[in-house]
Amino acid sequence: MKPKINFVKKIIVAPLNWGLGHAARCVPMIHFLLENNFTPILASDGKALEFLQKEFPNLERLELPSYNISYAKNLKTGLFFQIPKIAKAIQLEKKVIADFVQNNKNVVGIISDNRFGVRNAKIPSVYLTHQITVLSGMLTWLTSKIHQRIIQKFDACWIPDSKENTLSGKLSQTKNKQLNLKYIGVLSRFVKEDVSIKNDILIVLSGIESQRKKLEEKLLSVFKNHPKKVVLIQGKIEENQTQKTIGNITVYNYLLSKELEREINQSEIVICRSGYSSIMDLATLKKNAFFIPTKNQTEQEYLANYLEKMHFAAFSEEKNFSFESLKRVNNYDGLSAKKTTLKKELLRLF
């Protein structure tokens, strides 16, 4: 009798390298795959790939072409002029994926978090996004139609929210019946713990570097002369983790998931951008949040307004933020969401 050979089933997990949000929400997905005897392949570029490597140092990595998206003063106009460069990167990543699948017969699936070219006709390919509707002012109908056509090329689209669109609002709503949508629940790498509050304010920065740095400078100037205990996470993935003190502010360049989970649980108020991954994390940990959306980033501006209207959290434009702004936090209910246990039936596709 021949010995039984275990077939290692690999799944490519590929988040977009746009800040750390896409990579961060792939962390629970990667744990889910590992728990169900799949071997994830970490596929991305830049800081997103570096972050995942630090979280999962023993997993294989696949470097993808960078979209090299730069931040313009007007994001929509800036992205329009970068379309040829992005389209070229998408074609290159299609080739990288095709070659990898061809040379690795044990790759049984793909999970792409907003990377348009990470799919392959030979294996099931899933698109992970909360943004079925892409807001762009008067052109929302067009940008949404283009995005949904891309989604249709995948075998399924997993939406990290409830069917009621509790956190994502109209972003995850559509009348398009041709999309194979599945609402998988709120995705977060964190677990709520009842611990003593040690930090008055936690600032978690992320996003495109020029805007990240600008907000860091603004918040340091606001809080450095106040008696509150403040912790600031710069969101800069570097070779070595660092810590320094500026007045009453403890500054880390970055924290990995378990460390960041601890700091959020121990903090009274969390200040951050209104990126969707941050919203899911804070809702899972049931925190009082104050959002400062990135200017001209329509999705973040919409989410900040939406969550305020739902009476979940306060927000302010960056230019108007002050220490006094934080007093408004007490007028809101705070974010809250049930911790999602991903269902094994999702993996039947593979």
CSV table of C-alpha atoms in Angstrom, one decimal:
chain,number,residue,atom,x,y,z
A,1,MET,CA,0.0,0.0,0.0
A,2,LYS,CA,1.4,3.4,-1.1
A,3,PRO,CA,1.8,6.0,1.7
A,4,LYS,CA,-0.7,8.8,1.6
A,5,ILE,CA,0.9,12.0,0.3
A,6,ASN,CA,-0.5,15.3,1.7
A,7,PHE,CA,-1.2,17.8,-1.0
A,8,VAL,CA,-0.4,21.3,0.2
A,9,LYS,CA,-3.2,23.6,-1.1
A,10,LYS,CA,-2.0,27.1,-1.6
A,11,ILE,CA,-4.1,30.3,-2.0
A,12,ILE,CA,-2.7,33.6,-3.2
A,13,VAL,CA,-3.8,36.5,-0.9
A,14,ALA,CA,-3.1,39.8,-2.6
A,15,PRO,CA,-4.0,43.1,-1.0
A,16,LEU,CA,-3.6,46.5,-2.8
A,17,ASN,CA,-0.7,48.5,-1.6
A,18,TRP,CA,-2.6,51.7,-0.6
A,19,GLY,CA,-1.8,52.6,2.9
A,20,LEU,CA,-2.0,49.5,5.2
A,21,GLY,CA,-5.7,49.0,5.4
A,22,HIS,CA,-6.1,46.4,2.6
A,23,ALA,CA,-3.2,44.4,4.0
A,24,ALA,CA,-4.4,44.7,7.6
A,25,ARG,CA,-7.9,43.3,6.8
A,26,CYS,CA,-6.3,40.4,5.0
A,27,VAL,CA,-4.7,39.3,8.3
A,28,PRO,CA,-7.8,37.6,9.6
A,29,MET,CA,-8.4,36.1,6.2
A,30,ILE,CA,-4.9,34.6,6.2
A,31,HIS,CA,-5.5,33.2,9.7
A,32,PHE,CA,-8.7,31.7,8.5
A,33,LEU,CA,-7.0,29.9,5.6
A,34,LEU,CA,-4.3,28.6,7.9
A,35,GLU,CA,-6.9,27.2,10.4
A,36,ASN,CA,-8.5,25.3,7.5
A,37,ASN,CA,-5.3,23.7,6.2
A,38,PHE,CA,-4.6,26.1,3.3
A,39,THR,CA,-1.2,27.7,2.8
A,40,PRO,CA,-1.5,31.4,2.0
A,41,ILE,CA,1.0,33.0,-0.4
A,42,LEU,CA,1.5,36.7,0.5
A,43,ALA,CA,1.3,38.7,-2.7
A,44,SER,CA,1.6,42.4,-2.9
A,45,ASP,CA,4.3,45.1,-3.1
A,46,GLY,CA,5.9,47.9,-1.1
A,47,LYS,CA,4.8,48.6,2.5
A,48,ALA,CA,1.8,46.2,2.3
A,49,LEU,CA,4.0,43.3,1.5
A,50,GLU,CA,6.6,44.3,4.2
A,51,PHE,CA,3.7,44.5,6.7
A,52,LEU,CA,2.4,41.0,5.9
A,53,GLN,CA,5.9,39.6,6.0
A,54,LYS,CA,6.4,40.9,9.5
A,55,GLU,CA,3.0,39.5,10.5
A,56,PHE,CA,3.6,36.1,8.9
A,57,PRO,CA,7.4,35.7,8.6
A,58,ASN,CA,7.2,31.9,7.7
A,59,LEU,CA,4.9,32.3,4.7
A,60,GLU,CA,6.0,32.4,1.1
A,61,ARG,CA,5.8,35.8,-0.6
A,62,LEU,CA,5.2,36.8,-4.2
A,63,GLU,CA,6.2,40.4,-5.2
A,64,LEU,CA,3.7,42.0,-7.6
A,65,PRO,CA,4.2,45.0,-9.8
A,66,SER,CA,3.5,48.3,-8.0
A,67,TYR,CA,0.7,50.5,-9.2
A,68,ASN,CA,2.9,53.5,-8.0
A,69,ILE,CA,-0.1,55.6,-7.3
A,70,SER,CA,0.9,59.1,-6.2
A,71,TYR,CA,-1.3,61.5,-4.3
A,72,ALA,CA,-2.3,64.6,-6.1
A,73,LYS,CA,-4.0,67.7,-4.5
A,74,ASN,CA,-7.2,66.6,-6.3
A,75,LEU,CA,-7.3,62.8,-5.9
A,76,LYS,CA,-9.9,62.1,-8.7
A,77,THR,CA,-8.0,64.2,-11.3
A,78,GLY,CA,-4.7,62.8,-10.2
A,79,LEU,CA,-5.9,59.2,-10.5
A,80,PHE,CA,-7.4,60.0,-14.0
A,81,PHE,CA,-3.9,61.0,-15.3
A,82,GLN,CA,-2.4,57.9,-13.8
A,83,ILE,CA,-4.7,55.4,-15.6
A,84,PRO,CA,-2.2,54.4,-18.3
A,85,LYS,CA,0.5,53.7,-15.6
A,86,ILE,CA,-2.0,51.7,-13.5
A,87,ALA,CA,-3.3,49.8,-16.5
A,88,LYS,CA,0.3,48.7,-17.4
A,89,ALA,CA,0.8,47.5,-13.8
A,90,ILE,CA,-2.4,45.5,-14.0
A,91,GLN,CA,-1.3,43.7,-17.2
A,92,LEU,CA,2.1,43.0,-15.6
A,93,GLU,CA,0.5,41.5,-12.4
A,94,LYS,CA,-1.7,39.3,-14.6
A,95,LYS,CA,1.4,37.9,-16.2
A,96,VAL,CA,3.1,37.4,-12.8
A,97,ILE,CA,0.1,35.5,-11.5
A,98,ALA,CA,-0.3,33.4,-14.7
A,99,ASP,CA,3.4,32.4,-14.5
A,100,PHE,CA,3.2,31.6,-10.8
A,101,VAL,CA,0.0,29.5,-11.2
A,102,GLN,CA,1.6,27.7,-14.2
A,103,ASN,CA,4.7,26.8,-12.2
A,104,ASN,CA,2.9,26.0,-8.9
A,105,LYS,CA,0.3,23.3,-9.5
A,106,ASN,CA,-0.8,23.3,-5.9
A,107,VAL,CA,-2.2,26.8,-6.1
A,108,VAL,CA,-5.9,26.2,-5.8
A,109,GLY,CA,-7.3,29.7,-5.5
A,110,ILE,CA,-6.8,33.5,-5.4
A,111,ILE,CA,-8.2,36.2,-3.0
A,112,SER,CA,-7.5,39.6,-4.4
A,113,ASP,CA,-8.2,42.7,-2.2
A,114,ASN,CA,-8.8,45.4,-4.8
A,115,ARG,CA,-6.0,44.3,-7.2
A,116,PHE,CA,-7.7,44.2,-10.6
A,117,GLY,CA,-5.2,41.9,-12.3
A,118,VAL,CA,-4.8,39.3,-9.6
A,119,ARG,CA,-7.0,36.6,-11.1
A,120,ASN,CA,-6.6,33.5,-13.3
A,121,ALA,CA,-9.0,31.5,-15.4
A,122,LYS,CA,-7.5,28.2,-14.4
A,123,ILE,CA,-8.4,28.6,-10.7
A,124,PRO,CA,-11.2,30.2,-8.6
A,125,SER,CA,-10.5,33.9,-8.1
A,126,VAL,CA,-12.2,35.9,-5.4
A,127,TYR,CA,-12.4,39.7,-5.2
A,128,LEU,CA,-12.5,41.2,-1.7
A,129,THR,CA,-14.0,44.8,-1.5
A,130,HIS,CA,-16.5,46.9,0.5
A,131,GLN,CA,-16.7,49.4,-2.4
A,132,ILE,CA,-19.1,48.1,-5.0
A,133,THR,CA,-20.2,51.7,-5.6
A,134,VAL,CA,-17.2,53.9,-6.3
A,135,LEU,CA,-18.1,57.5,-5.3
A,136,SER,CA,-16.8,60.2,-7.7
A,137,GLY,CA,-19.3,62.9,-7.7
A,138,MET,CA,-21.2,63.3,-11.0
A,139,LEU,CA,-19.2,60.4,-12.5
A,140,THR,CA,-20.2,57.9,-9.7
A,141,TRP,CA,-22.4,56.0,-12.2
A,142,LEU,CA,-19.4,55.5,-14.5
A,143,THR,CA,-16.7,54.7,-12.0
A,144,SER,CA,-19.1,52.2,-10.3
A,145,LYS,CA,-20.0,50.6,-13.7
A,146,ILE,CA,-16.3,50.2,-14.5
A,147,HIS,CA,-15.5,48.7,-11.1
A,148,GLN,CA,-18.4,46.3,-11.3
A,149,ARG,CA,-17.3,45.1,-14.8
A,150,ILE,CA,-13.9,44.3,-13.2
A,151,ILE,CA,-15.6,42.4,-10.4
A,152,GLN,CA,-17.7,40.3,-12.8
A,153,LYS,CA,-14.4,38.9,-14.1
A,154,PHE,CA,-13.9,37.2,-10.8
A,155,ASP,CA,-15.7,34.0,-9.6
A,156,ALA,CA,-17.1,35.7,-6.5
A,157,CYS,CA,-17.0,39.0,-4.6
A,158,TRP,CA,-16.7,38.9,-0.8
A,159,ILE,CA,-17.9,42.0,1.0
A,160,PRO,CA,-16.6,42.6,4.5
A,161,ASP,CA,-19.9,43.9,6.1
A,162,SER,CA,-23.3,42.7,7.1
A,163,LYS,CA,-26.2,42.4,4.5
A,164,GLU,CA,-27.6,45.5,6.1
A,165,ASN,CA,-24.5,47.5,5.1
A,166,THR,CA,-24.1,48.7,8.7
A,167,LEU,CA,-20.6,50.2,8.4
A,168,SER,CA,-20.1,50.7,4.7
A,169,GLY,CA,-23.5,52.3,3.9
A,170,LYS,CA,-24.2,52.8,0.2
A,171,LEU,CA,-20.6,51.8,-0.8
A,172,SER,CA,-21.5,48.1,-0.7
A,173,GLN,CA,-25.0,48.5,-2.2
A,174,THR,CA,-25.9,47.8,-5.8
A,175,LYS,CA,-28.8,46.9,-8.0
A,176,ASN,CA,-26.5,44.9,-10.3
A,177,LYS,CA,-27.8,41.3,-10.2
A,178,GLN,CA,-25.0,39.9,-12.3
A,179,LEU,CA,-22.4,40.2,-9.5
A,180,ASN,CA,-21.8,37.1,-7.4
A,181,LEU,CA,-21.8,38.9,-4.0
A,182,LYS,CA,-21.5,37.4,-0.6
A,183,TYR,CA,-21.6,39.5,2.6
A,184,ILE,CA,-19.0,37.8,4.9
A,185,GLY,CA,-19.3,40.0,8.0
A,186,VAL,CA,-17.0,42.6,9.5
A,187,LEU,CA,-13.3,41.6,9.0
A,188,SER,CA,-10.9,42.5,11.8
A,189,ARG,CA,-7.6,41.1,13.1
A,190,PHE,CA,-8.5,42.2,16.6
A,191,VAL,CA,-10.3,40.8,19.7
A,192,LYS,CA,-12.2,42.9,22.2
A,193,GLU,CA,-10.7,42.6,25.8
A,194,ASP,CA,-12.0,44.2,29.0
A,195,VAL,CA,-8.8,45.9,30.2
A,196,SER,CA,-8.0,49.0,32.2
A,197,ILE,CA,-7.8,52.2,30.2
A,198,LYS,CA,-4.2,53.5,30.2
A,199,ASN,CA,-4.1,55.9,27.3
A,200,ASP,CA,-6.4,59.0,27.1
A,201,ILE,CA,-5.8,59.3,23.3
A,202,LEU,CA,-4.5,56.9,20.7
A,203,ILE,CA,-3.6,58.2,17.3
A,204,VAL,CA,-3.2,55.7,14.5
A,205,LEU,CA,-1.9,57.1,11.2
A,206,SER,CA,-2.0,55.5,7.8
A,207,GLY,CA,-2.4,56.2,4.1
A,208,ILE,CA,-0.4,57.8,1.4
A,209,GLU,CA,2.9,59.2,2.8
A,210,SER,CA,2.5,62.9,2.0
A,211,GLN,CA,-0.9,63.1,3.7
A,212,ARG,CA,0.1,60.8,6.5
A,213,LYS,CA,3.1,63.0,7.4
A,214,LYS,CA,1.0,66.2,7.2
A,215,LEU,CA,-1.6,64.8,9.6
A,216,GLU,CA,1.2,63.6,12.0
A,217,GLU,CA,2.7,67.1,12.1
A,218,LYS,CA,-0.8,68.6,12.8
A,219,LEU,CA,-1.6,66.2,15.6
A,220,LEU,CA,1.8,66.5,17.3
A,221,SER,CA,1.4,70.3,17.4
A,222,VAL,CA,-2.1,70.0,18.9
A,223,PHE,CA,-1.3,67.5,21.6
A,224,LYS,CA,2.3,68.0,22.6
A,225,ASN,CA,1.5,70.7,25.3
A,226,HIS,CA,-1.5,69.0,26.8
A,227,PRO,CA,-1.4,66.9,30.0
A,228,LYS,CA,-3.3,63.9,28.4
A,229,LYS,CA,-1.5,60.7,28.0
A,230,VAL,CA,-1.2,60.2,24.2
A,231,VAL,CA,0.2,57.4,22.1
A,232,LEU,CA,0.9,58.0,18.4
A,233,ILE,CA,1.4,55.1,15.9
A,234,GLN,CA,3.0,56.6,12.8
A,235,GLY,CA,2.1,53.7,10.5
A,236,LYS,CA,5.6,53.6,9.0
A,237,ILE,CA,6.7,50.1,8.3
A,238,GLU,CA,10.5,50.1,8.7
A,239,GLU,CA,13.2,47.5,9.3
A,240,ASN,CA,13.3,48.1,13.0
A,241,GLN,CA,10.5,49.0,15.4
A,242,THR,CA,11.2,52.3,17.3
A,243,GLN,CA,9.8,54.2,20.2
A,244,LYS,CA,10.4,57.8,21.3
A,245,THR,CA,8.9,60.4,23.5
A,246,ILE,CA,7.8,63.9,22.4
A,247,GLY,CA,6.6,65.8,25.5
A,248,ASN,CA,3.6,63.7,26.8
A,249,ILE,CA,3.4,61.7,23.6
A,250,THR,CA,4.8,58.2,23.1
A,251,VAL,CA,5.5,57.7,19.4
A,252,TYR,CA,6.0,54.3,17.7
A,253,ASN,CA,6.9,54.0,14.1
A,254,TYR,CA,4.6,50.9,13.8
A,255,LEU,CA,3.1,48.1,15.9
A,256,LEU,CA,2.2,44.6,14.7
A,257,SER,CA,-1.4,43.3,15.2
A,258,LYS,CA,-1.1,42.0,18.8
A,259,GLU,CA,0.6,45.1,20.0
A,260,LEU,CA,-1.8,47.5,18.3
A,261,GLU,CA,-4.7,45.5,19.6
A,262,ARG,CA,-3.5,46.0,23.1
A,263,GLU,CA,-3.0,49.7,22.7
A,264,ILE,CA,-6.5,50.2,21.2
A,265,ASN,CA,-8.2,48.2,23.9
A,266,GLN,CA,-6.3,50.3,26.5
A,267,SER,CA,-7.3,53.6,25.0
A,268,GLU,CA,-10.3,55.9,25.8
A,269,ILE,CA,-10.4,57.6,22.4
A,270,VAL,CA,-8.9,56.6,19.0
A,271,ILE,CA,-8.1,59.3,16.4
A,272,CYS,CA,-7.5,58.0,12.8
A,273,ARG,CA,-8.5,58.4,9.2
A,274,SER,CA,-11.9,57.1,8.2
A,275,GLY,CA,-10.6,54.2,6.1
A,276,TYR,CA,-12.9,51.2,6.1
A,277,SER,CA,-10.4,48.8,7.6
A,278,SER,CA,-9.9,51.1,10.6
A,279,ILE,CA,-13.6,51.5,11.0
A,280,MET,CA,-14.1,47.7,11.1
A,281,ASP,CA,-11.3,47.3,13.7
A,282,LEU,CA,-12.7,50.0,16.0
A,283,ALA,CA,-16.2,48.7,15.6
A,284,THR,CA,-15.0,45.2,16.6
A,285,LEU,CA,-13.3,46.7,19.7
A,286,LYS,CA,-16.3,48.9,20.5
A,287,LYS,CA,-14.3,52.1,20.7
A,288,ASN,CA,-15.0,55.8,20.8
A,289,ALA,CA,-13.5,57.1,17.6
A,290,PHE,CA,-12.8,60.5,16.1
A,291,PHE,CA,-12.2,60.5,12.4
A,292,ILE,CA,-10.2,62.9,10.2
A,293,PRO,CA,-10.9,61.9,6.6
A,294,THR,CA,-8.2,62.5,4.0
A,295,LYS,CA,-9.1,65.6,2.0
A,296,ASN,CA,-10.5,64.8,-1.5
A,297,GLN,CA,-10.6,61.1,-0.8
A,298,THR,CA,-14.3,60.7,-1.5
A,299,GLU,CA,-14.7,57.3,0.1
A,300,GLN,CA,-13.3,58.5,3.5
A,301,GLU,CA,-15.3,61.7,3.4
A,302,TYR,CA,-18.5,59.8,2.7
A,303,LEU,CA,-17.8,57.2,5.5
A,304,ALA,CA,-17.0,59.9,8.1
A,305,ASN,CA,-20.3,61.8,7.2
A,306,TYR,CA,-22.2,58.5,7.1
A,307,LEU,CA,-21.0,57.3,10.5
A,308,GLU,CA,-21.8,60.8,12.0
A,309,LYS,CA,-25.3,60.7,10.6
A,310,MET,CA,-25.7,57.2,12.1
A,311,HIS,CA,-24.6,58.7,15.4
A,312,PHE,CA,-21.6,56.3,15.7
A,313,ALA,CA,-18.7,58.7,15.6
A,314,ALA,CA,-17.6,62.3,15.3
A,315,PHE,CA,-15.3,63.7,12.6
A,316,SER,CA,-13.6,66.8,11.5
A,317,GLU,CA,-11.8,68.1,8.5
A,318,GLU,CA,-8.1,68.2,9.1
A,319,LYS,CA,-7.8,71.9,8.9
A,320,ASN,CA,-10.5,72.4,11.5
A,321,PHE,CA,-9.3,69.9,14.0
A,322,SER,CA,-8.4,71.1,17.5
A,323,PHE,CA,-8.1,69.8,21.0
A,324,GLU,CA,-11.6,71.1,21.6
A,325,SER,CA,-13.0,69.0,18.8
A,326,LEU,CA,-12.6,65.9,20.9
A,327,LYS,CA,-15.3,67.0,23.3
A,328,ARG,CA,-17.9,66.0,20.6
A,329,VAL,CA,-17.0,62.3,21.1
A,330,ASN,CA,-19.3,62.1,24.1
A,331,ASN,CA,-22.3,63.0,21.9
A,332,TYR,CA,-22.0,59.8,19.9
A,333,ASP,CA,-22.8,56.1,20.7
A,334,GLY,CA,-19.5,54.8,19.6
A,335,LEU,CA,-18.7,52.1,17.0
A,336,SER,CA,-19.9,48.5,17.6
A,337,ALA,CA,-19.9,45.3,15.6
A,338,LYS,CA,-20.0,41.6,16.3
A,339,LYS,CA,-16.7,39.8,15.8
A,340,THR,CA,-17.1,37.7,12.6
A,341,THR,CA,-16.3,34.1,12.5
A,342,LEU,CA,-15.7,33.3,8.9
A,343,LYS,CA,-17.7,30.3,7.6
A,344,LYS,CA,-15.9,27.3,6.2
A,345,GLU,CA,-18.5,27.1,3.4
A,346,LEU,CA,-16.7,30.1,1.8
A,347,LEU,CA,-13.8,27.8,1.1
A,348,ARG,CA,-15.9,25.3,-1.0
A,349,LEU,CA,-15.1,27.5,-3.9
A,350,PHE,CA,-11.5,26.2,-3.8
